[in-house]
Amino acid sequence: MEKIQMTTPLVEMDGDEMTRILWKMIKDELILPYVDLKSEYYDLGLEYRNETNDQVTVDSAEATMKYGVAVKCATITPNAARMTEYNLKEMWKSPNGTIRAMLDGTVFRAPIIVKGIEPCVKNWEKPITLARHAYGDVYKNTEIKVDKPGKAELVFTAEDGTEVRELIHTFKAPGILQGIHNTDASITSFAHACFKYALDTKQDLWFATKDTISKKYDHNFKDIFQEIYDAEYAEQFKAAGISYFYTLIDDAVARVMKDKGGFIWACKNYDGDVMSDMVSSAFGSLAMMTSVLVSPSGVYEYEAAHGTVQRHYYKHLKGEETSTNSVATIFAWTGALRKRGELDNIAALCEFADKLEAATVKTIEDGKMTKDLAAITSLKDVTVLNSADFIKAIRATYDAM
Ligand code: NAP
Ligand code: MG
């Protein structure tokens, strides 16, 4: 059989530990036999990041902006223990943080649904995609612990010297204070990323804040979304048969629990942090969660939502057998290849991605899976496979399809 040809390279970002091992297996077994892979390879493994003073991360983000689509393996974010383990020159920043800052993106996370791994919320029939704003609010706050009586004020001093001053509270006794901010530019980028992704995936978009209580701060989020929607997306949404729905955050939470799913839930930074963990655990497993960073200019970076699975890697190093789930990493590859196919008009590449995803799901539904899924499945008599055999089983399913 002839391999599928590509025209534009995919930016490939290799990573660390167990996911680096899976990365090679996925390429060798599931991609290279079928696709004449054109990729621009960047090694984001910690050793090479250290060797290049993290320049390789910056280079990979620049290549992503140039070509438009990247696929990324999980990477170590160094901490004190990693400094000694890898003899690092510096505690390099999180590659995801660096890439996100350069692409100015929004992260969308969606569960991969298979029969036999049922969500805890029994009416969720379709995936719920979380879109989290990744800038500002409480994540860039300034705080004061007040230890005596006094007056707290919010002061803005403009460059021209004029001042706006609001009383926060007159303290009669100790208490606490917090200052937070956001920018119209960041909220605008977030809104565009959400509207574009909704159109791209043909799903309704929900957004919620607490604008009734926060009449300027949260209301600004609501207004910016509405203005952009009315001016640039309302007609496109109508044509695509999808809708934009705004409500209060508490109402959204109540509705999400009763809904069937199949929509994108855009969340402010804190809401997204909390709700994405709730949604992902309710859908079953972090190893079944995809993640894509979408920039307002339409650049896409696909990855798995989980980390490098360090504990399994140490077992692997000791020569012990591992049963690490490669589904989210496979879907990162299929997501990226499909997007490349769409942008370059290569139907065969999109079909390949669809078929490989279907084969992955079918393998699990046929009762062949890794240990993490075997522990939570409702299927009977399942076969637990090791890391390599699971990938080989997917290949066998694919070839038989
Ligand atoms: P992790 O790699 O997500 O793994 C945590 C635990 O979750 C594992 O020990 C395993 O549980 C389970 N798990 C996660 N993915 C799995 C998979 N594919 N198959 C089976 N089980 C899976 O998180 P971590 O161990 O806290 O972090 C390890 C490294 O990853 C850290 O250095 C961190 O900086 C990095 N990290 C990177 C990213 C990223 O690049 N996007 C994201 C998060 C963390 P059991 O041990 O019980 O089997
Ligand atoms: Mg969190």
PDB file of N, CA and C in Angstrom, residues 297-380:
ATOM      1  N   SER A 297      -4.689  33.546  16.072  1.00  0.00           N
ATOM      2  CA  SER A 297      -4.344  33.625  14.655  1.00  0.00           C
ATOM      3  C   SER A 297      -4.582  32.289  13.952  1.00  0.00           C
ATOM      4  N   GLY A 298      -5.061  31.275  14.702  1.00  0.00           N
ATOM      5  CA  GLY A 298      -5.397  30.014  14.065  1.00  0.00           C
ATOM      6  C   GLY A 298      -4.257  29.019  14.000  1.00  0.00           C
ATOM      7  N   VAL A 299      -3.379  29.034  15.014  1.00  0.00           N
ATOM      8  CA  VAL A 299      -2.287  28.066  15.108  1.00  0.00           C
ATOM      9  C   VAL A 299      -2.672  27.019  16.150  1.00  0.00           C
ATOM     10  N   TYR A 300      -2.364  25.735  15.858  1.00  0.00           N
ATOM     11  CA  TYR A 300      -2.823  24.647  16.715  1.00  0.00           C
ATOM     12  C   TYR A 300      -1.665  23.808  17.246  1.00  0.00           C
ATOM     13  N   GLU A 301      -1.704  23.532  18.555  1.00  0.00           N
ATOM     14  CA  GLU A 301      -0.694  22.637  19.134  1.00  0.00           C
ATOM     15  C   GLU A 301      -1.421  21.555  19.935  1.00  0.00           C
ATOM     16  N   TYR A 302      -1.232  20.282  19.523  1.00  0.00           N
ATOM     17  CA  TYR A 302      -1.959  19.160  20.116  1.00  0.00           C
ATOM     18  C   TYR A 302      -1.088  18.391  21.092  1.00  0.00           C
ATOM     19  N   GLU A 303      -1.680  17.970  22.216  1.00  0.00           N
ATOM     20  CA  GLU A 303      -0.932  17.141  23.169  1.00  0.00           C
ATOM     21  C   GLU A 303      -1.905  16.333  24.033  1.00  0.00           C
ATOM     22  N   ALA A 304      -1.328  15.463  24.865  1.00  0.00           N
ATOM     23  CA  ALA A 304      -2.139  14.744  25.849  1.00  0.00           C
ATOM     24  C   ALA A 304      -2.259  15.644  27.073  1.00  0.00           C
ATOM     25  N   ALA A 305      -3.319  15.442  27.869  1.00  0.00           N
ATOM     26  CA  ALA A 305      -3.477  16.300  29.045  1.00  0.00           C
ATOM     27  C   ALA A 305      -2.610  15.848  30.217  1.00  0.00           C
ATOM     28  N   HIS A 306      -2.151  14.570  30.193  1.00  0.00           N
ATOM     29  CA  HIS A 306      -1.382  14.075  31.337  1.00  0.00           C
ATOM     30  C   HIS A 306       0.108  14.414  31.204  1.00  0.00           C
ATOM     31  N   GLY A 307       0.874  14.071  32.254  1.00  0.00           N
ATOM     32  CA  GLY A 307       2.305  14.356  32.271  1.00  0.00           C
ATOM     33  C   GLY A 307       3.132  13.212  31.705  1.00  0.00           C
ATOM     34  N   THR A 308       4.381  13.126  32.137  1.00  0.00           N
ATOM     35  CA  THR A 308       5.338  12.179  31.564  1.00  0.00           C
ATOM     36  C   THR A 308       5.265  10.779  32.188  1.00  0.00           C
ATOM     37  N   VAL A 309       4.338  10.595  33.121  1.00  0.00           N
ATOM     38  CA  VAL A 309       4.098   9.316  33.817  1.00  0.00           C
ATOM     39  C   VAL A 309       5.414   8.763  34.392  1.00  0.00           C
ATOM     40  N   GLN A 310       6.015   9.563  35.224  1.00  0.00           N
ATOM     41  CA  GLN A 310       7.332   9.296  35.821  1.00  0.00           C
ATOM     42  C   GLN A 310       7.417   7.941  36.524  1.00  0.00           C
ATOM     43  N   ARG A 311       6.381   7.597  37.293  1.00  0.00           N
ATOM     44  CA  ARG A 311       6.417   6.359  38.078  1.00  0.00           C
ATOM     45  C   ARG A 311       6.569   5.132  37.154  1.00  0.00           C
ATOM     46  N   HIS A 312       5.859   5.158  36.016  1.00  0.00           N
ATOM     47  CA  HIS A 312       5.951   4.051  35.058  1.00  0.00           C
ATOM     48  C   HIS A 312       7.349   4.022  34.412  1.00  0.00           C
ATOM     49  N   TYR A 313       7.900   5.204  34.165  1.00  0.00           N
ATOM     50  CA  TYR A 313       9.211   5.291  33.520  1.00  0.00           C
ATOM     51  C   TYR A 313      10.300   4.659  34.389  1.00  0.00           C
ATOM     52  N   TYR A 314      10.234   4.918  35.685  1.00  0.00           N
ATOM     53  CA  TYR A 314      11.225   4.334  36.595  1.00  0.00           C
ATOM     54  C   TYR A 314      11.103   2.808  36.606  1.00  0.00           C
ATOM     55  N   LYS A 315       9.882   2.301  36.506  1.00  0.00           N
ATOM     56  CA  LYS A 315       9.685   0.844  36.399  1.00  0.00           C
ATOM     57  C   LYS A 315      10.327   0.333  35.109  1.00  0.00           C
ATOM     58  N   HIS A 316      10.050   1.070  34.024  1.00  0.00           N
ATOM     59  CA  HIS A 316      10.592   0.726  32.708  1.00  0.00           C
ATOM     60  C   HIS A 316      12.124   0.679  32.753  1.00  0.00           C
ATOM     61  N   LEU A 317      12.727   1.660  33.428  1.00  0.00           N
ATOM     62  CA  LEU A 317      14.191   1.709  33.531  1.00  0.00           C
ATOM     63  C   LEU A 317      14.750   0.504  34.285  1.00  0.00           C
ATOM     64  N   LYS A 318      13.940   0.012  35.236  1.00  0.00           N
ATOM     65  CA  LYS A 318      14.382  -1.159  36.008  1.00  0.00           C
ATOM     66  C   LYS A 318      14.133  -2.464  35.259  1.00  0.00           C
ATOM     67  N   GLY A 319      13.608  -2.331  34.030  1.00  0.00           N
ATOM     68  CA  GLY A 319      13.352  -3.508  33.221  1.00  0.00           C
ATOM     69  C   GLY A 319      12.017  -4.169  33.527  1.00  0.00           C
ATOM     70  N   GLU A 320      11.193  -3.508  34.347  1.00  0.00           N
ATOM     71  CA  GLU A 320       9.873  -4.072  34.657  1.00  0.00           C
ATOM     72  C   GLU A 320       8.888  -3.711  33.551  1.00  0.00           C
ATOM     73  N   GLU A 321       7.839  -4.521  33.441  1.00  0.00           N
ATOM     74  CA  GLU A 321       6.820  -4.286  32.423  1.00  0.00           C
ATOM     75  C   GLU A 321       5.921  -3.118  32.838  1.00  0.00           C
ATOM     76  N   THR A 322       5.543  -2.292  31.854  1.00  0.00           N
ATOM     77  CA  THR A 322       4.618  -1.178  32.142  1.00  0.00           C
ATOM     78  C   THR A 322       3.344  -1.371  31.335  1.00  0.00           C
ATOM     79  N   SER A 323       2.258  -0.795  31.844  1.00  0.00           N
ATOM     80  CA  SER A 323       1.006  -0.792  31.098  1.00  0.00           C
ATOM     81  C   SER A 323       0.503   0.644  31.080  1.00  0.00           C
ATOM     82  N   THR A 324       1.189   1.468  30.283  1.00  0.00           N
ATOM     83  CA  THR A 324       0.876   2.900  30.224  1.00  0.00           C
ATOM     84  C   THR A 324      -0.059   3.171  29.054  1.00  0.00           C
ATOM     85  N   ASN A 325      -1.073   3.963  29.322  1.00  0.00           N
ATOM     86  CA  ASN A 325      -2.107   4.250  28.330  1.00  0.00           C
ATOM     87  C   ASN A 325      -1.627   5.305  27.323  1.00  0.00           C
ATOM     88  N   SER A 326      -1.609   4.945  26.046  1.00  0.00           N
ATOM     89  CA  SER A 326      -1.095   5.850  25.011  1.00  0.00           C
ATOM     90  C   SER A 326      -2.210   6.567  24.234  1.00  0.00           C
ATOM     91  N   VAL A 327      -3.461   6.385  24.666  1.00  0.00           N
ATOM     92  CA  VAL A 327      -4.593   6.909  23.880  1.00  0.00           C
ATOM     93  C   VAL A 327      -4.522   8.423  23.664  1.00  0.00           C
ATOM     94  N   ALA A 328      -4.302   9.184  24.746  1.00  0.00           N
ATOM     95  CA  ALA A 328      -4.301  10.648  24.599  1.00  0.00           C
ATOM     96  C   ALA A 328      -3.153  11.110  23.684  1.00  0.00           C
ATOM     97  N   THR A 329      -2.020  10.406  23.733  1.00  0.00           N
ATOM     98  CA  THR A 329      -0.891  10.783  22.865  1.00  0.00           C
ATOM     99  C   THR A 329      -1.196  10.404  21.411  1.00  0.00           C
ATOM    100  N   ILE A 330      -1.849   9.268  21.202  1.00  0.00           N
ATOM    101  CA  ILE A 330      -2.259   8.887  19.835  1.00  0.00           C
ATOM    102  C   ILE A 330      -3.224   9.941  19.277  1.00  0.00           C
ATOM    103  N   PHE A 331      -4.172  10.375  20.111  1.00  0.00           N
ATOM    104  CA  PHE A 331      -5.138  11.384  19.663  1.00  0.00           C
ATOM    105  C   PHE A 331      -4.481  12.751  19.435  1.00  0.00           C
ATOM    106  N   ALA A 332      -3.369  13.006  20.108  1.00  0.00           N
ATOM    107  CA  ALA A 332      -2.636  14.253  19.830  1.00  0.00           C
ATOM    108  C   ALA A 332      -2.103  14.173  18.392  1.00  0.00           C
ATOM    109  N   TRP A 333      -1.542  13.003  18.034  1.00  0.00           N
ATOM    110  CA  TRP A 333      -1.040  12.793  16.656  1.00  0.00           C
ATOM    111  C   TRP A 333      -2.172  12.872  15.625  1.00  0.00           C
ATOM    112  N   THR A 334      -3.284  12.202  15.895  1.00  0.00           N
ATOM    113  CA  THR A 334      -4.373  12.218  14.909  1.00  0.00           C
ATOM    114  C   THR A 334      -4.964  13.619  14.784  1.00  0.00           C
ATOM    115  N   GLY A 335      -5.058  14.327  15.909  1.00  0.00           N
ATOM    116  CA  GLY A 335      -5.583  15.702  15.867  1.00  0.00           C
ATOM    117  C   GLY A 335      -4.713  16.566  14.970  1.00  0.00           C
ATOM    118  N   ALA A 336      -3.400  16.453  15.149  1.00  0.00           N
ATOM    119  CA  ALA A 336      -2.463  17.272  14.376  1.00  0.00           C
ATOM    120  C   ALA A 336      -2.463  16.870  12.900  1.00  0.00           C
ATOM    121  N   LEU A 337      -2.477  15.567  12.636  1.00  0.00           N
ATOM    122  CA  LEU A 337      -2.465  15.114  11.229  1.00  0.00           C
ATOM    123  C   LEU A 337      -3.758  15.517  10.518  1.00  0.00           C
ATOM    124  N   ARG A 338      -4.887  15.413  11.230  1.00  0.00           N
ATOM    125  CA  ARG A 338      -6.164  15.809  10.622  1.00  0.00           C
ATOM    126  C   ARG A 338      -6.160  17.293  10.294  1.00  0.00           C
ATOM    127  N   LYS A 339      -5.667  18.103  11.238  1.00  0.00           N
ATOM    128  CA  LYS A 339      -5.625  19.557  11.013  1.00  0.00           C
ATOM    129  C   LYS A 339      -4.720  19.878   9.825  1.00  0.00           C
ATOM    130  N   ARG A 340      -3.563  19.178   9.737  1.00  0.00           N
ATOM    131  CA  ARG A 340      -2.650  19.366   8.603  1.00  0.00           C
ATOM    132  C   ARG A 340      -3.372  18.998   7.291  1.00  0.00           C
ATOM    133  N   GLY A 341      -4.118  17.903   7.348  1.00  0.00           N
ATOM    134  CA  GLY A 341      -4.887  17.461   6.179  1.00  0.00           C
ATOM    135  C   GLY A 341      -5.925  18.489   5.760  1.00  0.00           C
ATOM    136  N   GLU A 342      -6.607  19.070   6.741  1.00  0.00           N
ATOM    137  CA  GLU A 342      -7.629  20.089   6.454  1.00  0.00           C
ATOM    138  C   GLU A 342      -6.990  21.325   5.831  1.00  0.00           C
ATOM    139  N   LEU A 343      -5.881  21.778   6.430  1.00  0.00           N
ATOM    140  CA  LEU A 343      -5.241  23.004   5.937  1.00  0.00           C
ATOM    141  C   LEU A 343      -4.633  22.813   4.553  1.00  0.00           C
ATOM    142  N   ASP A 344      -4.132  21.600   4.282  1.00  0.00           N
ATOM    143  CA  ASP A 344      -3.454  21.348   3.009  1.00  0.00           C
ATOM    144  C   ASP A 344      -4.344  20.626   1.989  1.00  0.00           C
ATOM    145  N   ASN A 345      -5.618  20.443   2.364  1.00  0.00           N
ATOM    146  CA  ASN A 345      -6.542  19.746   1.456  1.00  0.00           C
ATOM    147  C   ASN A 345      -6.089  18.343   1.080  1.00  0.00           C
ATOM    148  N   ILE A 346      -5.684  17.574   2.100  1.00  0.00           N
ATOM    149  CA  ILE A 346      -5.282  16.190   1.838  1.00  0.00           C
ATOM    150  C   ILE A 346      -6.312  15.284   2.515  1.00  0.00           C
ATOM    151  N   ALA A 347      -7.335  14.913   1.787  1.00  0.00           N
ATOM    152  CA  ALA A 347      -8.438  14.141   2.362  1.00  0.00           C
ATOM    153  C   ALA A 347      -7.945  12.826   2.964  1.00  0.00           C
ATOM    154  N   ALA A 348      -6.962  12.189   2.311  1.00  0.00           N
ATOM    155  CA  ALA A 348      -6.471  10.891   2.785  1.00  0.00           C
ATOM    156  C   ALA A 348      -5.873  10.986   4.184  1.00  0.00           C
ATOM    157  N   LEU A 349      -5.274  12.146   4.491  1.00  0.00           N
ATOM    158  CA  LEU A 349      -4.654  12.331   5.804  1.00  0.00           C
ATOM    159  C   LEU A 349      -5.757  12.457   6.879  1.00  0.00           C
ATOM    160  N   CYS A 350      -6.830  13.152   6.535  1.00  0.00           N
ATOM    161  CA  CYS A 350      -7.962  13.291   7.472  1.00  0.00           C
ATOM    162  C   CYS A 350      -8.615  11.929   7.693  1.00  0.00           C
ATOM    163  N   GLU A 351      -8.774  11.176   6.610  1.00  0.00           N
ATOM    164  CA  GLU A 351      -9.391   9.840   6.729  1.00  0.00           C
ATOM    165  C   GLU A 351      -8.526   8.913   7.575  1.00  0.00           C
ATOM    166  N   PHE A 352      -7.217   9.024   7.392  1.00  0.00           N
ATOM    167  CA  PHE A 352      -6.293   8.211   8.182  1.00  0.00           C
ATOM    168  C   PHE A 352      -6.469   8.519   9.672  1.00  0.00           C
ATOM    169  N   ALA A 353      -6.534   9.817  10.002  1.00  0.00           N
ATOM    170  CA  ALA A 353      -6.684  10.233  11.405  1.00  0.00           C
ATOM    171  C   ALA A 353      -7.993   9.689  11.985  1.00  0.00           C
ATOM    172  N   ASP A 354      -9.073   9.818  11.215  1.00  0.00           N
ATOM    173  CA  ASP A 354     -10.378   9.314  11.679  1.00  0.00           C
ATOM    174  C   ASP A 354     -10.315   7.811  11.935  1.00  0.00           C
ATOM    175  N   LYS A 355      -9.685   7.105  10.995  1.00  0.00           N
ATOM    176  CA  LYS A 355      -9.643   5.647  11.074  1.00  0.00           C
ATOM    177  C   LYS A 355      -8.769   5.166  12.229  1.00  0.00           C
ATOM    178  N   LEU A 356      -7.648   5.863  12.450  1.00  0.00           N
ATOM    179  CA  LEU A 356      -6.768   5.470  13.562  1.00  0.00           C
ATOM    180  C   LEU A 356      -7.463   5.717  14.910  1.00  0.00           C
ATOM    181  N   GLU A 357      -8.215   6.800  15.001  1.00  0.00           N
ATOM    182  CA  GLU A 357      -8.976   7.062  16.231  1.00  0.00           C
ATOM    183  C   GLU A 357     -10.038   5.978  16.429  1.00  0.00           C
ATOM    184  N   ALA A 358     -10.717   5.648  15.353  1.00  0.00           N
ATOM    185  CA  ALA A 358     -11.759   4.614  15.441  1.00  0.00           C
ATOM    186  C   ALA A 358     -11.156   3.272  15.858  1.00  0.00           C
ATOM    187  N   ALA A 359      -9.967   2.973  15.316  1.00  0.00           N
ATOM    188  CA  ALA A 359      -9.300   1.710  15.657  1.00  0.00           C
ATOM    189  C   ALA A 359      -8.892   1.693  17.130  1.00  0.00           C
ATOM    190  N   THR A 360      -8.465   2.836  17.632  1.00  0.00           N
ATOM    191  CA  THR A 360      -8.063   2.940  19.036  1.00  0.00           C
ATOM    192  C   THR A 360      -9.268   2.690  19.944  1.00  0.00           C
ATOM    193  N   VAL A 361     -10.365   3.346  19.620  1.00  0.00           N
ATOM    194  CA  VAL A 361     -11.594   3.179  20.415  1.00  0.00           C
ATOM    195  C   VAL A 361     -12.090   1.736  20.325  1.00  0.00           C
ATOM    196  N   LYS A 362     -12.065   1.186  19.106  1.00  0.00           N
ATOM    197  CA  LYS A 362     -12.569  -0.185  18.910  1.00  0.00           C
ATOM    198  C   LYS A 362     -11.737  -1.206  19.698  1.00  0.00           C
ATOM    199  N   THR A 363     -10.427  -0.990  19.735  1.00  0.00           N
ATOM    200  CA  THR A 363      -9.545  -1.907  20.467  1.00  0.00           C
ATOM    201  C   THR A 363      -9.976  -1.981  21.939  1.00  0.00           C
ATOM    202  N   ILE A 364     -10.258  -0.833  22.512  1.00  0.00           N
ATOM    203  CA  ILE A 364     -10.690  -0.800  23.922  1.00  0.00           C
ATOM    204  C   ILE A 364     -12.074  -1.430  24.064  1.00  0.00           C
ATOM    205  N   GLU A 365     -12.978  -1.069  23.129  1.00  0.00           N
ATOM    206  CA  GLU A 365     -14.346  -1.596  23.214  1.00  0.00           C
ATOM    207  C   GLU A 365     -14.379  -3.114  22.981  1.00  0.00           C
ATOM    208  N   ASP A 366     -13.336  -3.617  22.296  1.00  0.00           N
ATOM    209  CA  ASP A 366     -13.212  -5.074  22.112  1.00  0.00           C
ATOM    210  C   ASP A 366     -12.617  -5.751  23.349  1.00  0.00           C
ATOM    211  N   GLY A 367     -12.312  -4.942  24.372  1.00  0.00           N
ATOM    212  CA  GLY A 367     -11.837  -5.514  25.633  1.00  0.00           C
ATOM    213  C   GLY A 367     -10.334  -5.598  25.785  1.00  0.00           C
ATOM    214  N   LYS A 368      -9.588  -4.923  24.861  1.00  0.00           N
ATOM    215  CA  LYS A 368      -8.125  -4.914  24.983  1.00  0.00           C
ATOM    216  C   LYS A 368      -7.696  -3.532  25.438  1.00  0.00           C
ATOM    217  N   MET A 369      -7.093  -3.449  26.620  1.00  0.00           N
ATOM    218  CA  MET A 369      -6.777  -2.129  27.175  1.00  0.00           C
ATOM    219  C   MET A 369      -5.624  -2.176  28.159  1.00  0.00           C
ATOM    220  N   THR A 370      -5.191  -0.970  28.583  1.00  0.00           N
ATOM    221  CA  THR A 370      -4.131  -0.875  29.591  1.00  0.00           C
ATOM    222  C   THR A 370      -4.763  -0.949  30.990  1.00  0.00           C
ATOM    223  N   LYS A 371      -3.867  -1.136  31.953  1.00  0.00           N
ATOM    224  CA  LYS A 371      -4.261  -1.381  33.344  1.00  0.00           C
ATOM    225  C   LYS A 371      -5.186  -0.302  33.937  1.00  0.00           C
ATOM    226  N   ASP A 372      -4.881   0.969  33.645  1.00  0.00           N
ATOM    227  CA  ASP A 372      -5.669   2.076  34.209  1.00  0.00           C
ATOM    228  C   ASP A 372      -7.129   1.990  33.787  1.00  0.00           C
ATOM    229  N   LEU A 373      -7.371   1.583  32.540  1.00  0.00           N
ATOM    230  CA  LEU A 373      -8.748   1.474  32.045  1.00  0.00           C
ATOM    231  C   LEU A 373      -9.413   0.201  32.559  1.00  0.00           C
ATOM    232  N   ALA A 374      -8.634  -0.876  32.624  1.00  0.00           N
ATOM    233  CA  ALA A 374      -9.179  -2.148  33.127  1.00  0.00           C
ATOM    234  C   ALA A 374      -9.730  -1.968  34.538  1.00  0.00           C
ATOM    235  N   ALA A 375      -9.109  -1.054  35.290  1.00  0.00           N
ATOM    236  CA  ALA A 375      -9.529  -0.822  36.674  1.00  0.00           C
ATOM    237  C   ALA A 375     -10.881  -0.113  36.766  1.00  0.00           C
ATOM    238  N   ILE A 376     -11.283   0.598  35.712  1.00  0.00           N
ATOM    239  CA  ILE A 376     -12.533   1.367  35.807  1.00  0.00           C
ATOM    240  C   ILE A 376     -13.599   0.948  34.793  1.00  0.00           C
ATOM    241  N   THR A 377     -13.291  -0.027  33.939  1.00  0.00           N
ATOM    242  CA  THR A 377     -14.259  -0.365  32.889  1.00  0.00           C
ATOM    243  C   THR A 377     -15.444  -1.178  33.419  1.00  0.00           C
ATOM    244  N   SER A 378     -16.580  -1.032  32.714  1.00  0.00           N
ATOM    245  CA  SER A 378     -17.750  -1.845  33.047  1.00  0.00           C
ATOM    246  C   SER A 378     -17.791  -3.100  32.163  1.00  0.00           C
ATOM    247  N   LEU A 379     -16.818  -3.204  31.204  1.00  0.00           N
ATOM    248  CA  LEU A 379     -16.757  -4.396  30.345  1.00  0.00           C
ATOM    249  C   LEU A 379     -16.277  -5.595  31.160  1.00  0.00           C
ATOM    250  N   LYS A 380     -16.740  -6.782  30.765  1.00  0.00           N
ATOM    251  CA  LYS A 380     -16.342  -8.010  31.480  1.00  0.00           C
ATOM    252  C   LYS A 380     -15.221  -8.711  30.706  1.00  0.00           C
TER     253      LYS A 380
END
